[in-house]
PDB file of C-alpha atoms in Angstrom:
ATOM      1  CA  PRO A   1     -40.133 -67.399 -57.845  1.00  0.00           C
ATOM      2  CA  ILE A   2     -43.412 -68.146 -59.675  1.00  0.00           C
ATOM      3  CA  ARG A   3     -41.676 -70.048 -62.479  1.00  0.00           C
ATOM      4  CA  ARG A   4     -39.692 -71.985 -59.896  1.00  0.00           C
ATOM      5  CA  GLN A   5     -42.923 -73.037 -58.186  1.00  0.00           C
ATOM      6  CA  VAL A   6     -44.484 -74.028 -61.516  1.00  0.00           C
ATOM      7  CA  ALA A   7     -41.396 -76.126 -62.329  1.00  0.00           C
ATOM      8  CA  ARG A   8     -41.425 -77.765 -58.887  1.00  0.00           C
ATOM      9  CA  LEU A   9     -45.119 -78.644 -59.103  1.00  0.00           C
ATOM     10  CA  ALA A  10     -44.801 -79.890 -62.701  1.00  0.00           C
ATOM     11  CA  LEU A  11     -41.839 -82.128 -61.827  1.00  0.00           C
ATOM     12  CA  GLU A  12     -43.646 -83.586 -58.822  1.00  0.00           C
ATOM     13  CA  ASN A  13     -46.712 -84.354 -60.949  1.00  0.00           C
ATOM     14  CA  LEU A  14     -44.589 -85.827 -63.755  1.00  0.00           C
ATOM     15  CA  ILE A  15     -42.819 -88.160 -61.341  1.00  0.00           C
ATOM     16  CA  LEU A  16     -46.154 -89.242 -59.871  1.00  0.00           C
ATOM     17  CA  ASP A  17     -47.623 -89.774 -63.355  1.00  0.00           C
ATOM     18  CA  GLY A  18     -44.583 -91.700 -64.632  1.00  0.00           C
ATOM     19  CA  ARG A  19     -45.170 -90.785 -68.298  1.00  0.00           C
ATOM     20  CA  ILE A  20     -42.352 -88.382 -69.106  1.00  0.00           C
ATOM     21  CA  GLN A  21     -43.062 -87.512 -72.748  1.00  0.00           C
ATOM     22  CA  PRO A  22     -42.933 -84.103 -74.541  1.00  0.00           C
ATOM     23  CA  ALA A  23     -46.722 -83.883 -74.939  1.00  0.00           C
ATOM     24  CA  LYS A  24     -47.315 -84.940 -71.335  1.00  0.00           C
ATOM     25  CA  ILE A  25     -44.728 -82.449 -70.052  1.00  0.00           C
ATOM     26  CA  GLU A  26     -46.527 -79.538 -71.795  1.00  0.00           C
ATOM     27  CA  GLU A  27     -49.890 -80.682 -70.442  1.00  0.00           C
ATOM     28  CA  ILE A  28     -48.618 -80.980 -66.870  1.00  0.00           C
ATOM     29  CA  VAL A  29     -46.792 -77.633 -67.024  1.00  0.00           C
ATOM     30  CA  GLU A  30     -50.033 -75.927 -68.121  1.00  0.00           C
ATOM     31  CA  LYS A  31     -51.915 -77.576 -65.258  1.00  0.00           C
ATOM     32  CA  ALA A  32     -49.197 -76.501 -62.840  1.00  0.00           C
ATOM     33  CA  LYS A  33     -49.509 -72.885 -64.059  1.00  0.00           C
ATOM     34  CA  GLU A  34     -53.276 -73.001 -63.527  1.00  0.00           C
ATOM     35  CA  GLU A  35     -52.837 -74.404 -60.039  1.00  0.00           C
ATOM     36  CA  ILE A  36     -50.226 -71.781 -59.072  1.00  0.00           C
ATOM     37  CA  ASN A  37     -52.453 -68.984 -60.414  1.00  0.00           C
ATOM     38  CA  LYS A  38     -55.323 -70.362 -58.332  1.00  0.00           C
ATOM     39  CA  ILE A  39     -53.121 -70.330 -55.209  1.00  0.00           C
ATOM     40  CA  ILE A  40     -52.025 -66.750 -56.001  1.00  0.00           C
ATOM     41  CA  LYS A  41     -55.644 -65.588 -56.237  1.00  0.00           C
ATOM     42  CA  GLU A  42     -56.600 -67.376 -53.015  1.00  0.00           C
ATOM     43  CA  LYS A  43     -53.636 -65.962 -51.090  1.00  0.00           C
ATOM     44  CA  GLY A  44     -54.337 -62.428 -52.331  1.00  0.00           C
ATOM     45  CA  ASP A  45     -58.016 -62.665 -51.391  1.00  0.00           C
ATOM     46  CA  GLN A  46     -57.149 -64.105 -47.966  1.00  0.00           C
ATOM     47  CA  ALA A  47     -54.630 -61.324 -47.302  1.00  0.00           C
ATOM     48  CA  VAL A  48     -57.002 -58.419 -48.023  1.00  0.00           C
ATOM     49  CA  TYR A  49     -59.819 -60.170 -46.145  1.00  0.00           C
ATOM     50  CA  GLU A  50     -57.623 -60.830 -43.095  1.00  0.00           C
ATOM     51  CA  CYS A  51     -56.488 -57.202 -43.046  1.00  0.00           C
ATOM     52  CA  GLY A  52     -60.015 -55.868 -43.582  1.00  0.00           C
ATOM     53  CA  ILE A  53     -59.058 -53.872 -46.675  1.00  0.00           C
ATOM     54  CA  LEU A  54     -61.722 -52.944 -49.226  1.00  0.00           C
ATOM     55  CA  ASN A  55     -61.777 -51.434 -52.726  1.00  0.00           C
ATOM     56  CA  PHE A  56     -58.460 -52.767 -54.012  1.00  0.00           C
ATOM     57  CA  ASP A  57     -58.405 -53.445 -57.749  1.00  0.00           C
ATOM     58  CA  PRO A  58     -58.470 -57.241 -58.351  1.00  0.00           C
ATOM     59  CA  ARG A  59     -55.193 -56.905 -60.267  1.00  0.00           C
ATOM     60  CA  ILE A  60     -53.515 -55.421 -57.189  1.00  0.00           C
ATOM     61  CA  ILE A  61     -54.906 -58.283 -55.099  1.00  0.00           C
ATOM     62  CA  ALA A  62     -53.497 -60.800 -57.589  1.00  0.00           C
ATOM     63  CA  ILE A  63     -50.036 -59.221 -57.348  1.00  0.00           C
ATOM     64  CA  ILE A  64     -50.275 -59.268 -53.537  1.00  0.00           C
ATOM     65  CA  GLY A  65     -50.960 -63.014 -53.827  1.00  0.00           C
ATOM     66  CA  ARG A  66     -47.705 -63.478 -55.761  1.00  0.00           C
ATOM     67  CA  LEU A  67     -45.812 -62.376 -52.638  1.00  0.00           C
ATOM     68  CA  TYR A  68     -46.726 -65.752 -51.106  1.00  0.00           C
ATOM     69  CA  PHE A  69     -43.943 -67.234 -53.247  1.00  0.00           C
ATOM     70  CA  ARG A  70     -41.422 -64.473 -52.501  1.00  0.00           C
ATOM     71  CA  THR A  71     -39.026 -64.386 -49.575  1.00  0.00           C
ATOM     72  CA  SER A  72     -36.667 -61.717 -48.274  1.00  0.00           C
ATOM     73  CA  TYR A  73     -33.827 -62.809 -45.961  1.00  0.00           C
ATOM     74  CA  GLY A  74     -35.780 -66.026 -45.405  1.00  0.00           C
ATOM     75  CA  GLN A  75     -38.948 -64.185 -44.329  1.00  0.00           C
ATOM     76  CA  ASN A  76     -42.094 -64.798 -46.388  1.00  0.00           C
ATOM     77  CA  VAL A  77     -42.959 -61.393 -47.867  1.00  0.00           C
ATOM     78  CA  LEU A  78     -46.740 -61.915 -47.851  1.00  0.00           C
ATOM     79  CA  GLN A  79     -46.769 -63.021 -44.214  1.00  0.00           C
ATOM     80  CA  HIS A  80     -44.477 -60.094 -43.352  1.00  0.00           C
ATOM     81  CA  SER A  81     -46.858 -57.678 -45.137  1.00  0.00           C
ATOM     82  CA  ILE A  82     -49.934 -59.051 -43.350  1.00  0.00           C
ATOM     83  CA  GLU A  83     -48.153 -58.836 -40.003  1.00  0.00           C
ATOM     84  CA  MET A  84     -47.129 -55.271 -40.845  1.00  0.00           C
ATOM     85  CA  ALA A  85     -50.711 -54.329 -41.700  1.00  0.00           C
ATOM     86  CA  HIS A  86     -51.896 -55.478 -38.255  1.00  0.00           C
ATOM     87  CA  ILE A  87     -49.061 -53.613 -36.512  1.00  0.00           C
ATOM     88  CA  ALA A  88     -49.697 -50.466 -38.576  1.00  0.00           C
ATOM     89  CA  GLY A  89     -53.409 -50.621 -37.787  1.00  0.00           C
ATOM     90  CA  MET A  90     -52.749 -50.769 -34.049  1.00  0.00           C
ATOM     91  CA  LEU A  91     -50.221 -47.932 -34.211  1.00  0.00           C
ATOM     92  CA  ALA A  92     -52.570 -45.772 -36.299  1.00  0.00           C
ATOM     93  CA  GLU A  93     -55.411 -46.332 -33.863  1.00  0.00           C
ATOM     94  CA  GLU A  94     -53.235 -45.334 -30.904  1.00  0.00           C
ATOM     95  CA  LEU A  95     -51.935 -42.225 -32.689  1.00  0.00           C
ATOM     96  CA  GLY A  96     -55.242 -41.092 -34.176  1.00  0.00           C
ATOM     97  CA  ALA A  97     -54.059 -41.622 -37.756  1.00  0.00           C
ATOM     98  CA  ASP A  98     -56.066 -43.074 -40.661  1.00  0.00           C
ATOM     99  CA  VAL A  99     -56.219 -46.793 -39.808  1.00  0.00           C
ATOM    100  CA  ALA A 100     -57.463 -47.919 -43.232  1.00  0.00           C
ATOM    101  CA  ILE A 101     -54.716 -46.035 -45.105  1.00  0.00           C
ATOM    102  CA  ALA A 102     -51.984 -47.249 -42.737  1.00  0.00           C
ATOM    103  CA  LYS A 103     -53.090 -50.899 -43.031  1.00  0.00           C
ATOM    104  CA  ALA A 104     -53.473 -50.781 -46.812  1.00  0.00           C
ATOM    105  CA  ALA A 105     -50.093 -49.090 -47.278  1.00  0.00           C
ATOM    106  CA  ALA A 106     -48.411 -51.637 -45.002  1.00  0.00           C
ATOM    107  CA  LEU A 107     -49.941 -54.547 -46.928  1.00  0.00           C
ATOM    108  CA  VAL A 108     -48.714 -53.237 -50.308  1.00  0.00           C
ATOM    109  CA  HIS A 109     -45.419 -51.683 -49.159  1.00  0.00           C
ATOM    110  CA  ASP A 110     -43.411 -54.533 -50.757  1.00  0.00           C
ATOM    111  CA  ILE A 111     -45.749 -55.229 -53.682  1.00  0.00           C
ATOM    112  CA  GLY A 112     -42.933 -54.346 -56.088  1.00  0.00           C
ATOM    113  CA  LYS A 113     -41.023 -57.424 -54.905  1.00  0.00           C
ATOM    114  CA  ALA A 114     -43.607 -59.578 -56.694  1.00  0.00           C
ATOM    115  CA  LEU A 115     -42.267 -58.284 -60.013  1.00  0.00           C
ATOM    116  CA  ASP A 116     -38.749 -57.020 -59.273  1.00  0.00           C
ATOM    117  CA  HIS A 117     -37.200 -60.019 -61.062  1.00  0.00           C
ATOM    118  CA  GLU A 118     -39.200 -59.174 -64.219  1.00  0.00           C
ATOM    119  CA  VAL A 119     -39.332 -55.353 -64.218  1.00  0.00           C
ATOM    120  CA  GLN A 120     -36.431 -52.919 -63.973  1.00  0.00           C
ATOM    121  CA  GLY A 121     -36.206 -50.650 -60.926  1.00  0.00           C
ATOM    122  CA  THR A 122     -36.211 -50.878 -57.143  1.00  0.00           C
ATOM    123  CA  HIS A 123     -39.122 -52.658 -55.504  1.00  0.00           C
ATOM    124  CA  ILE A 124     -40.387 -49.283 -54.209  1.00  0.00           C
ATOM    125  CA  GLU A 125     -40.378 -47.715 -57.692  1.00  0.00           C
ATOM    126  CA  ILE A 126     -42.072 -50.792 -59.168  1.00  0.00           C
ATOM    127  CA  GLY A 127     -44.635 -50.761 -56.351  1.00  0.00           C
ATOM    128  CA  ILE A 128     -45.476 -47.100 -56.936  1.00  0.00           C
ATOM    129  CA  ARG A 129     -45.985 -47.754 -60.667  1.00  0.00           C
ATOM    130  CA  ILE A 130     -48.222 -50.772 -59.973  1.00  0.00           C
ATOM    131  CA  LEU A 131     -50.403 -48.859 -57.522  1.00  0.00           C
ATOM    132  CA  GLN A 132     -50.679 -45.813 -59.775  1.00  0.00           C
ATOM    133  CA  LYS A 133     -51.527 -47.959 -62.804  1.00  0.00           C
ATOM    134  CA  PHE A 134     -54.362 -49.768 -61.050  1.00  0.00           C
ATOM    135  CA  GLY A 135     -55.869 -46.710 -59.375  1.00  0.00           C
ATOM    136  CA  ALA A 136     -54.848 -47.074 -55.739  1.00  0.00           C
ATOM    137  CA  ASP A 137     -55.639 -44.196 -53.387  1.00  0.00           C
ATOM    138  CA  PRO A 138     -52.769 -41.635 -53.644  1.00  0.00           C
ATOM    139  CA  ARG A 139     -52.660 -41.518 -49.825  1.00  0.00           C
ATOM    140  CA  ILE A 140     -51.727 -45.217 -49.801  1.00  0.00           C
ATOM    141  CA  ILE A 141     -48.887 -44.594 -52.270  1.00  0.00           C
ATOM    142  CA  THR A 142     -47.620 -41.673 -50.188  1.00  0.00           C
ATOM    143  CA  ALA A 143     -47.645 -43.808 -47.042  1.00  0.00           C
ATOM    144  CA  MET A 144     -45.900 -46.847 -48.551  1.00  0.00           C
ATOM    145  CA  LYS A 145     -43.103 -45.191 -50.513  1.00  0.00           C
ATOM    146  CA  SER A 146     -41.077 -43.943 -47.514  1.00  0.00           C
ATOM    147  CA  HIS A 147     -40.549 -47.262 -45.706  1.00  0.00           C
ATOM    148  CA  HIS A 148     -36.857 -47.380 -46.731  1.00  0.00           C
ATOM    149  CA  GLU A 149     -36.478 -43.599 -46.398  1.00  0.00           C
ATOM    150  CA  ASP A 150     -35.980 -43.264 -50.184  1.00  0.00           C
ATOM    151  CA  TYR A 151     -38.678 -40.586 -50.080  1.00  0.00           C
ATOM    152  CA  PRO A 152     -39.318 -38.028 -47.309  1.00  0.00           C
ATOM    153  CA  TYR A 153     -42.072 -38.695 -44.798  1.00  0.00           C
ATOM    154  CA  GLU A 154     -45.123 -36.707 -45.873  1.00  0.00           C
ATOM    155  CA  THR A 155     -47.769 -38.045 -43.497  1.00  0.00           C
ATOM    156  CA  ILE A 156     -48.007 -39.734 -40.114  1.00  0.00           C
ATOM    157  CA  GLU A 157     -49.084 -42.905 -41.953  1.00  0.00           C
ATOM    158  CA  SER A 158     -45.688 -42.890 -43.751  1.00  0.00           C
ATOM    159  CA  ILE A 159     -43.907 -43.003 -40.394  1.00  0.00           C
ATOM    160  CA  ILE A 160     -46.278 -45.703 -39.115  1.00  0.00           C
ATOM    161  CA  VAL A 161     -45.569 -47.957 -42.127  1.00  0.00           C
ATOM    162  CA  GLN A 162     -41.811 -47.550 -41.733  1.00  0.00           C
ATOM    163  CA  THR A 163     -42.069 -48.287 -37.999  1.00  0.00           C
ATOM    164  CA  ALA A 164     -44.227 -51.374 -38.603  1.00  0.00           C
ATOM    165  CA  ASP A 165     -41.677 -52.602 -41.171  1.00  0.00           C
ATOM    166  CA  SER A 166     -38.853 -52.270 -38.631  1.00  0.00           C
ATOM    167  CA  ILE A 167     -40.868 -54.073 -35.953  1.00  0.00           C
ATOM    168  CA  SER A 168     -41.867 -56.991 -38.196  1.00  0.00           C
ATOM    169  CA  GLY A 169     -38.524 -57.441 -39.958  1.00  0.00           C
ATOM    170  CA  GLY A 170     -36.277 -56.595 -37.036  1.00  0.00           C
ATOM    171  CA  ARG A 171     -37.525 -58.983 -34.379  1.00  0.00           C
ATOM    172  CA  PRO A 172     -35.127 -61.859 -33.595  1.00  0.00           C
ATOM    173  CA  GLY A 173     -35.654 -64.857 -35.851  1.00  0.00           C
ATOM    174  CA  ALA A 174     -37.889 -63.050 -38.342  1.00  0.00           C
ATOM    175  CA  ARG A 175     -35.227 -63.027 -41.024  1.00  0.00           C
ATOM    176  CA  ARG A 176     -32.458 -65.433 -41.817  1.00  0.00           C
ATOM    177  CA  ASP A 177     -29.022 -63.936 -41.941  1.00  0.00           C
ATOM    178  CA  SER A 178     -25.728 -65.670 -42.546  1.00  0.00           C
ATOM    179  CA  VAL A 179     -24.028 -67.073 -39.457  1.00  0.00           C
ATOM    180  CA  GLU A 180     -20.906 -65.133 -40.408  1.00  0.00           C
ATOM    181  CA  ASN A 181     -22.725 -61.771 -40.425  1.00  0.00           C
ATOM    182  CA  TYR A 182     -24.567 -62.630 -37.232  1.00  0.00           C
ATOM    183  CA  LEU A 183     -21.374 -63.488 -35.362  1.00  0.00           C
ATOM    184  CA  LYS A 184     -19.650 -60.417 -36.789  1.00  0.00           C
ATOM    185  CA  ARG A 185     -22.365 -58.141 -35.364  1.00  0.00           C
ATOM    186  CA  LEU A 186     -22.092 -59.727 -31.922  1.00  0.00           C
ATOM    187  CA  GLN A 187     -18.308 -59.483 -32.022  1.00  0.00           C
ATOM    188  CA  GLU A 188     -18.419 -55.806 -33.020  1.00  0.00           C
ATOM    189  CA  LEU A 189     -20.743 -55.073 -30.106  1.00  0.00           C
ATOM    190  CA  GLU A 190     -18.569 -56.889 -27.558  1.00  0.00           C
ATOM    191  CA  THR A 191     -15.347 -55.353 -28.945  1.00  0.00           C
ATOM    192  CA  LEU A 192     -16.757 -51.848 -28.694  1.00  0.00           C
ATOM    193  CA  VAL A 193     -17.814 -52.395 -25.063  1.00  0.00           C
ATOM    194  CA  ASN A 194     -14.600 -54.148 -24.011  1.00  0.00           C
ATOM    195  CA  ALA A 195     -12.581 -51.120 -25.132  1.00  0.00           C
ATOM    196  CA  PHE A 196     -13.937 -49.110 -22.186  1.00  0.00           C
ATOM    197  CA  PRO A 197     -11.503 -49.000 -19.237  1.00  0.00           C
ATOM    198  CA  GLY A 198     -12.697 -50.964 -16.218  1.00  0.00           C
ATOM    199  CA  VAL A 199     -14.720 -53.473 -18.259  1.00  0.00           C
ATOM    200  CA  GLU A 200     -13.809 -56.990 -17.174  1.00  0.00           C
ATOM    201  CA  LYS A 201     -15.884 -58.866 -19.742  1.00  0.00           C
ATOM    202  CA  SER A 202     -19.081 -58.490 -21.747  1.00  0.00           C
ATOM    203  CA  TYR A 203     -21.616 -60.818 -23.362  1.00  0.00           C
ATOM    204  CA  ALA A 204     -24.002 -60.040 -26.216  1.00  0.00           C
ATOM    205  CA  LEU A 205     -27.333 -61.770 -25.524  1.00  0.00           C
ATOM    206  CA  GLN A 206     -30.696 -62.265 -27.275  1.00  0.00           C
ATOM    207  CA  ALA A 207     -29.305 -62.029 -30.810  1.00  0.00           C
ATOM    208  CA  GLY A 208     -27.489 -58.825 -29.907  1.00  0.00           C
ATOM    209  CA  ARG A 209     -30.532 -57.137 -28.343  1.00  0.00           C
ATOM    210  CA  GLU A 210     -28.808 -56.931 -24.962  1.00  0.00           C
ATOM    211  CA  ILE A 211     -25.209 -56.438 -23.891  1.00  0.00           C
ATOM    212  CA  ARG A 212     -24.369 -57.534 -20.354  1.00  0.00           C
ATOM    213  CA  ILE A 213     -21.226 -55.877 -18.980  1.00  0.00           C
ATOM    214  CA  PHE A 214     -19.192 -56.894 -15.937  1.00  0.00           C
ATOM    215  CA  VAL A 215     -16.926 -54.182 -14.522  1.00  0.00           C
ATOM    216  CA  THR A 216     -14.053 -54.456 -12.053  1.00  0.00           C
ATOM    217  CA  PRO A 217     -15.430 -53.207  -8.709  1.00  0.00           C
ATOM    218  CA  GLU A 218     -11.997 -52.049  -7.510  1.00  0.00           C
ATOM    219  CA  LYS A 219     -11.711 -49.707 -10.512  1.00  0.00           C
ATOM    220  CA  ILE A 220     -15.325 -48.634 -11.101  1.00  0.00           C
ATOM    221  CA  SER A 221     -17.623 -47.285  -8.372  1.00  0.00           C
ATOM    222  CA  ASP A 222     -21.437 -47.504  -8.435  1.00  0.00           C
ATOM    223  CA  ALA A 223     -21.714 -43.903  -9.590  1.00  0.00           C
ATOM    224  CA  GLU A 224     -19.119 -44.424 -12.302  1.00  0.00           C
ATOM    225  CA  ALA A 225     -20.924 -47.584 -13.468  1.00  0.00           C
ATOM    226  CA  LYS A 226     -24.117 -45.569 -14.042  1.00  0.00           C
ATOM    227  CA  LEU A 227     -22.250 -42.987 -16.106  1.00  0.00           C
ATOM    228  CA  MET A 228     -20.411 -45.694 -18.033  1.00  0.00           C
ATOM    229  CA  ALA A 229     -23.682 -47.430 -18.961  1.00  0.00           C
ATOM    230  CA  ARG A 230     -24.934 -44.176 -20.465  1.00  0.00           C
ATOM    231  CA  ASP A 231     -21.645 -43.582 -22.314  1.00  0.00           C
ATOM    232  CA  ILE A 232     -21.653 -47.120 -23.729  1.00  0.00           C
ATOM    233  CA  ALA A 233     -25.248 -46.774 -24.936  1.00  0.00           C
ATOM    234  CA  LEU A 234     -24.339 -43.501 -26.655  1.00  0.00           C
ATOM    235  CA  LYS A 235     -21.246 -45.057 -28.259  1.00  0.00           C
ATOM    236  CA  ILE A 236     -23.326 -47.969 -29.603  1.00  0.00           C
ATOM    237  CA  GLU A 237     -25.867 -45.537 -31.095  1.00  0.00           C
ATOM    238  CA  GLN A 238     -23.115 -43.587 -32.832  1.00  0.00           C
ATOM    239  CA  GLU A 239     -20.997 -46.430 -34.208  1.00  0.00           C
ATOM    240  CA  LEU A 240     -23.196 -49.490 -34.818  1.00  0.00           C
ATOM    241  CA  LYS A 241     -26.173 -50.130 -37.082  1.00  0.00           C
ATOM    242  CA  TYR A 242     -28.939 -52.316 -35.653  1.00  0.00           C
ATOM    243  CA  PRO A 243     -32.734 -52.673 -35.786  1.00  0.00           C
ATOM    244  CA  GLY A 244     -34.780 -51.763 -32.719  1.00  0.00           C
ATOM    245  CA  GLU A 245     -32.870 -51.112 -29.518  1.00  0.00           C
ATOM    246  CA  ILE A 246     -30.034 -52.647 -27.509  1.00  0.00           C
ATOM    247  CA  LYS A 247     -30.358 -52.989 -23.747  1.00  0.00           C
ATOM    248  CA  VAL A 248     -27.169 -52.134 -21.847  1.00  0.00           C
ATOM    249  CA  THR A 249     -26.936 -53.947 -18.507  1.00  0.00           C
ATOM    250  CA  MET A 250     -24.060 -52.983 -16.224  1.00  0.00           C
ATOM    251  CA  ILE A 251     -23.080 -55.410 -13.440  1.00  0.00           C
ATOM    252  CA  ARG A 252     -20.715 -54.372 -10.651  1.00  0.00           C
ATOM    253  CA  GLU A 253     -20.317 -57.294  -8.288  1.00  0.00           C
ATOM    254  CA  MET A 254     -18.211 -57.125  -5.160  1.00  0.00           C
ATOM    255  CA  ARG A 255     -16.989 -60.498  -3.910  1.00  0.00           C
ATOM    256  CA  ILE A 256     -15.223 -60.784  -0.579  1.00  0.00           C
ATOM    257  CA  ILE A 257     -13.692 -64.166   0.210  1.00  0.00           C
ATOM    258  CA  GLU A 258     -12.297 -65.253   3.573  1.00  0.00           C
ATOM    259  CA  TYR A 259     -11.239 -68.708   4.734  1.00  0.00           C
ATOM    260  CA  ALA A 260     -12.010 -70.265   8.119  1.00  0.00           C
ATOM    261  CA  ARG A 261      -9.170 -72.616   9.053  1.00  0.00           C
TER     262      ARG A 261
END
């Protein structure tokens, strides 16, 4: 991603300059690298300042800044990490956990993604190595490494970071997914619900965060509708994978029609 940004900036400057010669290309590429490195430093400094985090090694801050040019499912990783740090801080404060550790771990939880195209390993493994190399607090490493459940939760801060990650990444519109996958998820949800006897029709709403179910009143009583809503919710939990929660709304509508002639 960094090289792509350098190339983009260099091409823009070359077109503006108009002198496309080997010597000029090298000069402009070097200037583009300097400018990108300046942006990386600024973004890293802004991120730690905004999150109120102290005592990070400048090299860690520089790598955090590189996340400004990295996206995951269309979501900017640096913005996601900053948002996570704020969420983690609020959760830690409510739960009596270490706010500073939770916020710092949330900010660096995806730091490995800044280098995962250059270094072998998962972004979590790379992140752990980066933080260990530059002397990060071991409590921060412990809290950040469990956010994909690759490692067991060892502290309450570990759970907070994983929860903050789910909240930030799982909200509707936060990440871009293919239309095909999106429609497939909605279809799976509606198909599962429609298989229940007495269901007339169902509609997945709010990007699949709610399923609204219409039942046939002649077949399903009010008491049965309540039980069915619980059974459907349980079936969804067991068979579908989804972030957050899905609201199950059961609608039993009795319509009586008479004609005055």
